[in-house]
Short mmCIF file of C-alpha atoms and ligand atoms in Angstrom, two decimals:
data_model
loop_
_atom_site.label_atom_id
_atom_site.label_comp_id
_atom_site.label_asym_id
_atom_site.label_seq_id
_atom_site.Cartn_x
_atom_site.Cartn_y
_atom_site.Cartn_z
CA MET A 4 -203.20 79.75 67.69
CA ALA A 5 -202.71 80.65 64.00
CA ASN A 6 -206.24 79.39 63.20
CA LEU A 7 -207.73 81.41 66.04
CA VAL A 8 -205.93 84.56 64.89
CA ALA A 9 -207.05 84.03 61.29
CA GLY A 10 -210.65 83.34 62.42
CA ILE A 11 -211.04 86.38 64.63
CA LYS A 12 -210.09 88.67 61.72
CA SER A 13 -213.63 88.08 60.39
CA MET A 14 -214.57 90.81 62.88
CA LYS A 15 -214.16 94.14 61.12
CA LEU A 16 -213.16 95.96 64.32
CA TYR A 17 -209.86 94.08 64.05
CA SER A 18 -209.05 94.91 60.44
CA HIS A 19 -207.38 98.18 59.39
CA ILE A 20 -205.69 98.67 62.75
CA ASP A 21 -203.41 101.25 61.13
CA ARG A 22 -206.26 103.61 61.84
CA VAL A 23 -204.56 104.31 65.17
CA TYR A 24 -201.49 105.64 63.35
CA ASN A 25 -203.72 107.67 61.03
CA GLU A 26 -205.26 109.34 64.09
CA LEU A 27 -201.81 110.01 65.54
CA ALA A 28 -200.72 111.60 62.26
CA GLU A 29 -203.78 113.87 62.55
CA LEU A 30 -202.49 114.93 65.97
CA GLY A 31 -199.03 115.59 64.50
CA LYS A 32 -197.61 112.68 66.54
CA SER A 33 -196.18 110.37 63.88
CA GLY A 34 -192.95 108.39 64.15
CA ASP A 35 -191.67 107.83 67.65
CA VAL A 36 -192.87 111.10 69.18
CA PRO A 37 -193.66 110.53 72.89
CA LEU A 38 -197.34 110.17 73.79
CA THR A 39 -199.60 110.19 76.82
CA ALA A 40 -202.25 107.57 77.56
CA ALA A 41 -204.85 110.35 77.55
CA GLU A 42 -203.93 111.45 73.99
CA LEU A 43 -204.63 107.91 72.76
CA SER A 44 -207.82 107.29 74.65
CA GLU A 45 -210.18 108.59 71.94
CA PHE A 46 -209.15 105.71 69.67
CA ASP A 47 -207.46 102.96 71.69
CA GLN A 48 -210.46 101.75 73.73
CA LEU A 49 -212.37 98.94 72.00
CA HIS A 50 -215.33 98.80 74.38
CA TYR A 51 -218.18 101.09 75.44
CA HIS A 52 -217.74 104.40 77.31
CA GLY A 53 -213.94 104.37 76.94
CA THR A 54 -211.90 105.33 79.97
CA ASP A 55 -215.03 106.03 82.08
CA ALA A 56 -215.69 102.28 82.02
CA VAL A 57 -212.09 101.59 83.04
CA ASP A 58 -212.32 104.13 85.88
CA HIS A 59 -215.46 102.34 87.03
CA ALA A 60 -213.50 99.08 87.24
CA ILE A 61 -210.59 100.72 89.08
CA HIS A 62 -213.06 102.05 91.63
CA MET A 63 -215.16 98.86 91.97
CA ILE A 64 -212.11 96.62 92.40
CA GLY A 65 -210.18 99.18 94.44
CA ILE A 66 -207.06 98.89 92.26
CA ASP A 67 -204.07 100.63 93.83
CA LYS A 68 -200.28 100.53 93.43
CA SER A 69 -200.06 97.09 95.01
CA THR A 70 -202.76 95.27 93.00
CA ARG A 71 -201.34 92.72 90.54
CA VAL A 72 -203.63 92.92 87.50
CA LEU A 73 -204.05 90.70 84.43
CA GLU A 74 -206.15 91.91 81.50
CA ILE A 75 -207.49 89.22 79.16
CA GLY A 76 -207.93 90.41 75.56
CA SER A 77 -206.14 93.75 75.79
CA GLY A 78 -206.55 94.85 72.16
CA PHE A 79 -204.65 98.06 71.38
CA GLY A 80 -203.65 98.30 75.06
CA GLY A 81 -205.85 101.29 75.89
CA PRO A 82 -207.51 100.04 79.09
CA ALA A 83 -204.24 98.62 80.46
CA ARG A 84 -202.39 101.91 79.79
CA HIS A 85 -205.17 103.83 81.54
CA VAL A 86 -204.96 101.53 84.58
CA ALA A 87 -201.14 101.70 84.69
CA HIS A 88 -201.05 105.48 84.28
CA ASN A 89 -203.81 106.25 86.78
CA THR A 90 -203.01 103.77 89.55
CA GLY A 91 -199.26 103.23 89.23
CA THR A 92 -199.83 99.49 89.55
CA ARG A 93 -198.21 96.69 87.57
CA ILE A 94 -200.43 95.17 84.92
CA THR A 95 -199.99 92.33 82.44
CA ALA A 96 -201.95 92.73 79.20
CA LEU A 97 -202.65 89.53 77.27
CA GLU A 98 -203.66 89.81 73.62
CA LEU A 99 -204.30 87.01 71.13
CA GLN A 100 -203.52 88.88 67.91
CA PRO A 101 -199.79 89.51 67.27
CA ALA A 102 -200.31 92.66 65.20
CA GLN A 103 -202.45 94.28 67.90
CA ASN A 104 -200.04 93.18 70.59
CA ARG A 105 -197.06 94.66 68.73
CA MET A 106 -198.83 97.97 68.23
CA ALA A 107 -200.01 98.02 71.87
CA SER A 108 -196.49 97.41 73.08
CA GLU A 109 -195.04 100.16 70.88
CA LEU A 110 -197.66 102.67 72.08
CA THR A 111 -197.01 101.73 75.72
CA GLU A 112 -193.30 102.34 75.17
CA ARG A 113 -194.02 105.76 73.67
CA CYS A 114 -196.17 106.56 76.70
CA GLY A 115 -193.27 105.70 79.03
CA LEU A 116 -195.37 103.03 80.75
CA SER A 117 -193.33 99.91 79.96
CA ALA A 118 -192.05 99.58 83.54
CA ASN A 119 -195.62 99.12 84.76
CA LEU A 120 -197.23 97.38 81.82
CA THR A 121 -196.10 94.08 80.30
CA HIS A 122 -197.65 93.04 76.99
CA VAL A 123 -197.93 89.30 76.34
CA CYS A 124 -199.14 87.76 73.10
CA GLY A 125 -201.10 84.53 73.41
CA ASP A 126 -204.35 82.67 73.96
CA ILE A 127 -205.50 82.72 77.59
CA LEU A 128 -206.49 79.06 77.26
CA THR A 129 -202.94 77.93 76.48
CA CYS A 130 -200.63 80.49 78.12
CA ASP A 131 -198.05 79.22 80.58
CA TRP A 132 -197.95 81.69 83.50
CA GLN A 133 -195.21 79.88 85.42
CA GLN A 134 -196.96 80.00 88.80
CA GLN A 135 -197.62 83.75 88.47
CA GLN A 136 -200.58 84.96 90.57
CA PHE A 137 -202.81 88.01 90.22
CA ASP A 138 -205.11 89.89 92.58
CA ALA A 139 -207.47 90.97 89.79
CA ILE A 140 -208.33 89.67 86.33
CA VAL A 141 -210.07 92.28 84.20
CA SER A 142 -211.56 92.04 80.74
CA TRP A 143 -213.55 94.37 78.50
CA LEU A 144 -215.53 92.82 75.64
CA ALA A 145 -213.18 89.90 75.15
CA ILE A 146 -214.34 86.74 76.88
CA PHE A 147 -217.43 86.31 74.65
CA HIS A 148 -214.87 85.38 71.97
CA ILE A 149 -213.70 82.36 73.96
CA PRO A 150 -215.89 79.25 73.56
CA GLU A 151 -214.74 77.22 76.59
CA ARG A 152 -216.12 79.21 79.53
CA ALA A 153 -215.69 76.43 82.14
CA ARG A 154 -212.04 76.01 81.14
CA LEU A 155 -211.47 79.77 81.12
CA LEU A 156 -212.94 80.20 84.61
CA ALA A 157 -211.01 77.23 86.02
CA LEU A 158 -207.80 78.80 84.69
CA ALA A 159 -208.78 82.18 86.11
CA GLY A 160 -209.39 80.56 89.49
CA ASP A 161 -205.87 79.11 89.41
CA LEU A 162 -204.30 82.43 88.43
CA LEU A 163 -206.04 84.45 91.16
CA SER A 164 -204.76 84.71 94.70
CA SER A 165 -207.37 83.88 97.32
CA GLY A 166 -209.75 86.82 97.70
CA GLY A 167 -208.84 87.91 94.16
CA VAL A 168 -211.48 89.21 91.74
CA PHE A 169 -212.62 88.62 88.18
CA TYR A 170 -214.14 91.76 86.65
CA THR A 171 -215.62 91.74 83.19
CA GLU A 172 -217.75 93.74 80.78
CA ASP A 173 -219.07 91.24 78.29
CA LEU A 174 -221.95 90.13 76.06
CA PHE A 175 -224.77 87.67 76.65
CA SER A 176 -227.94 86.52 74.97
CA ARG A 177 -231.19 88.23 76.16
CA GLN A 178 -233.39 86.16 73.86
CA ARG A 179 -232.77 83.18 71.62
CA PHE A 180 -231.02 84.03 68.37
CA SER A 181 -232.18 82.45 65.13
CA GLN A 182 -229.73 80.22 63.30
CA ALA A 183 -229.03 82.98 60.77
CA GLU A 184 -228.38 85.49 63.56
CA ARG A 185 -226.02 83.05 65.30
CA ALA A 186 -224.12 82.58 62.06
CA GLU A 187 -223.83 86.33 61.57
CA LEU A 188 -222.61 86.83 65.16
CA ALA A 189 -220.15 83.94 64.86
CA SER A 190 -218.51 85.64 61.92
CA GLY A 191 -219.12 89.40 62.29
CA LEU A 192 -218.59 89.45 66.07
CA TYR A 193 -216.57 86.25 66.37
CA ALA A 194 -218.91 85.30 69.21
CA GLY A 195 -217.85 82.01 70.78
CA HIS A 196 -219.97 82.04 73.94
CA LEU A 197 -223.24 83.95 74.43
CA PRO A 198 -225.21 82.27 77.24
CA ASP A 199 -228.38 83.76 78.75
CA LEU A 200 -227.98 85.91 81.87
CA GLN A 201 -228.85 83.16 84.35
CA THR A 202 -226.46 80.69 82.76
CA TYR A 203 -223.79 83.40 82.62
CA GLN A 204 -223.93 83.84 86.39
CA ALA A 205 -224.32 80.11 87.13
CA GLU A 206 -221.11 79.39 85.21
CA PHE A 207 -219.13 81.70 87.52
CA GLU A 208 -220.73 80.14 90.61
CA HIS A 209 -220.01 76.65 89.31
CA ALA A 210 -216.37 77.62 88.95
CA GLY A 211 -216.31 78.53 92.65
CA PHE A 212 -216.64 82.33 92.37
CA ALA A 213 -218.92 84.38 94.62
CA LEU A 214 -220.84 86.98 92.60
CA GLU A 215 -220.51 90.40 94.23
CA ARG A 216 -222.12 92.58 91.58
CA VAL A 217 -223.96 92.00 88.32
CA ASP A 218 -225.25 94.90 86.20
CA ASP A 219 -227.35 94.46 83.09
CA MET A 220 -225.87 97.01 80.67
CA SER A 221 -228.08 96.07 77.71
CA ASP A 222 -230.20 99.23 77.46
CA ASP A 223 -227.23 101.50 78.09
CA TRP A 224 -225.13 99.77 75.41
CA THR A 225 -228.02 99.78 72.96
CA ASP A 226 -228.13 103.58 73.28
CA PHE A 227 -224.33 103.84 73.19
CA THR A 228 -224.01 101.81 69.98
CA THR A 229 -226.88 103.75 68.37
CA GLU A 230 -225.13 107.06 69.05
CA ARG A 231 -221.77 105.65 67.98
CA LEU A 232 -223.15 104.59 64.61
CA ARG A 233 -224.99 107.89 64.10
CA ASP A 234 -221.91 109.97 64.98
CA TYR A 235 -219.62 107.83 62.87
CA ARG A 236 -221.84 108.23 59.83
CA ALA A 237 -222.18 111.97 60.47
CA GLY A 238 -218.38 112.21 60.44
CA ARG A 239 -218.00 110.23 57.22
CA ALA A 240 -216.16 112.93 55.23
CA ARG A 241 -213.58 113.39 57.99
CA HIS A 242 -213.09 109.64 58.52
CA VAL A 243 -212.69 108.95 54.79
CA ARG A 244 -210.14 111.77 54.54
CA VAL A 245 -208.12 110.44 57.52
CA HIS A 246 -208.45 106.68 56.97
CA GLY A 247 -209.61 106.12 53.39
CA GLU A 248 -212.86 104.57 52.17
CA PRO A 249 -212.11 100.84 52.90
CA THR A 250 -211.36 101.50 56.58
CA TYR A 251 -214.40 103.74 56.91
CA LEU A 252 -216.67 101.11 55.37
CA ALA A 253 -215.27 98.22 57.44
CA LEU A 254 -215.89 100.03 60.72
CA GLU A 255 -219.29 101.28 59.63
CA GLU A 256 -220.31 97.70 58.81
CA PHE A 257 -219.11 96.55 62.24
CA TYR A 258 -220.86 99.37 64.15
CA GLU A 259 -224.08 98.71 62.21
CA LEU A 260 -224.02 94.97 62.89
CA VAL A 261 -223.47 95.35 66.64
CA ASN A 262 -226.11 98.05 66.96
CA ARG A 263 -228.69 96.05 64.99
CA HIS A 264 -228.30 93.06 67.33
CA PHE A 265 -228.56 95.25 70.45
CA ARG A 266 -231.64 96.99 69.02
CA SER A 267 -233.33 93.66 68.28
CA GLY A 268 -233.39 93.13 72.05
CA LYS A 269 -231.52 89.84 71.70
CA LEU A 270 -227.92 90.89 72.34
CA GLY A 271 -227.24 91.91 75.92
CA GLY A 272 -224.41 93.48 77.88
CA ILE A 273 -223.22 92.52 81.36
CA ARG A 274 -220.82 94.00 83.90
CA LEU A 275 -219.83 91.50 86.55
CA LEU A 276 -217.58 91.39 89.61
CA ALA A 277 -216.90 87.96 91.10
CA ARG A 278 -214.54 86.96 93.90
CA LYS A 279 -212.50 83.85 94.50
CA PRO A 280 -213.18 82.98 98.16
C1 LIG B 304 -213.18 93.94 71.60
S1 LIG B 304 -211.46 93.72 71.89
C2 LIG B 304 -211.30 94.62 73.37
C3 LIG B 304 -209.89 95.07 73.64
C4 LIG B 304 -209.69 95.80 74.96
N1 LIG B 304 -210.17 94.99 76.07
C5 LIG B 304 -210.41 97.12 74.94
O1 LIG B 304 -211.51 97.20 75.52
O2 LIG B 304 -209.91 98.07 74.34
C6 LIG B 304 -211.27 92.02 72.46
C7 LIG B 304 -209.85 91.48 72.33
O3 LIG B 304 -209.78 90.16 72.93
C8 LIG B 304 -208.81 89.42 72.21
N2 LIG B 304 -208.98 87.98 72.46
C9 LIG B 304 -209.97 87.19 71.99
N3 LIG B 304 -209.80 85.91 72.38
C10 LIG B 304 -208.68 85.89 73.15
C11 LIG B 304 -207.98 84.85 73.83
N4 LIG B 304 -208.40 83.59 73.76
N5 LIG B 304 -206.86 85.16 74.52
C12 LIG B 304 -206.42 86.47 74.55
N6 LIG B 304 -207.04 87.49 73.92
C13 LIG B 304 -208.16 87.21 73.23
C14 LIG B 304 -209.07 89.83 70.77
O4 LIG B 304 -208.00 89.52 69.92
C15 LIG B 304 -209.38 91.31 70.89
O5 LIG B 304 -208.25 92.12 70.67
#
């Protein structure tokens, strides 16, 4: 796992994670001051459209108090906190990177959500779940990092109760990437699996899932990442003041890279809901 953790740090979104604490200091909420999930949501969601996207999942899956949920690749813990706070359900948030997991856990504690939300640090491909079962597996912009899709989906099938669902927002390849583009995505985005749309769906079906809903998010996410980059650059003076120049530049580089690949028409976005029969 140490190699995986070291490798994924090539993605600039995962460096300078102290930026969360810088934002909290701006809000006057340093130290162990109690927080709410809503106060964090401007900067703890590492996917597109923040909590609106999470609300969409809650609605599509029909998550309520009794749904046992596992999130794969939970990052700073933002989506899992939003689910726990808004549905009252129990959720397990799995995150590969120890530093992110520690911070996520600390923030969850400060939000008073630890009874509902359990943070686990590990690689989904090697975690031992001790016969635990879930009704829903959810994941936002994480599974493209994981190269072994067939193994991942077989594991997911084992973890889900019958009738359980796999919901993901993820990336795919709309057109063939050149070798240079692949190399850039492998490092800058730590992309481990970017199949075309047909293959993406066939892999779920092969693993025994029934596809209930597939949305191509590519155009929407192209616009989203364009606006994100524009707004981030427009706020440069503020961001440099709050975070310092190195953090500003690292995130700007990341936002530019992602947006460039969406704008080329080659990087695509997918939202998928699949059910284990
Ligand atoms: C782009 S972030 C998204 C975080 C969160 N889902 C969100 O939307 O705020 C993807 C996360 O997946 C994690 N990840 C990647 N591979 C993983 C694996 N094999 N097992 C568990 N987590 C993984 C990364 O460390 C990263 O924090």
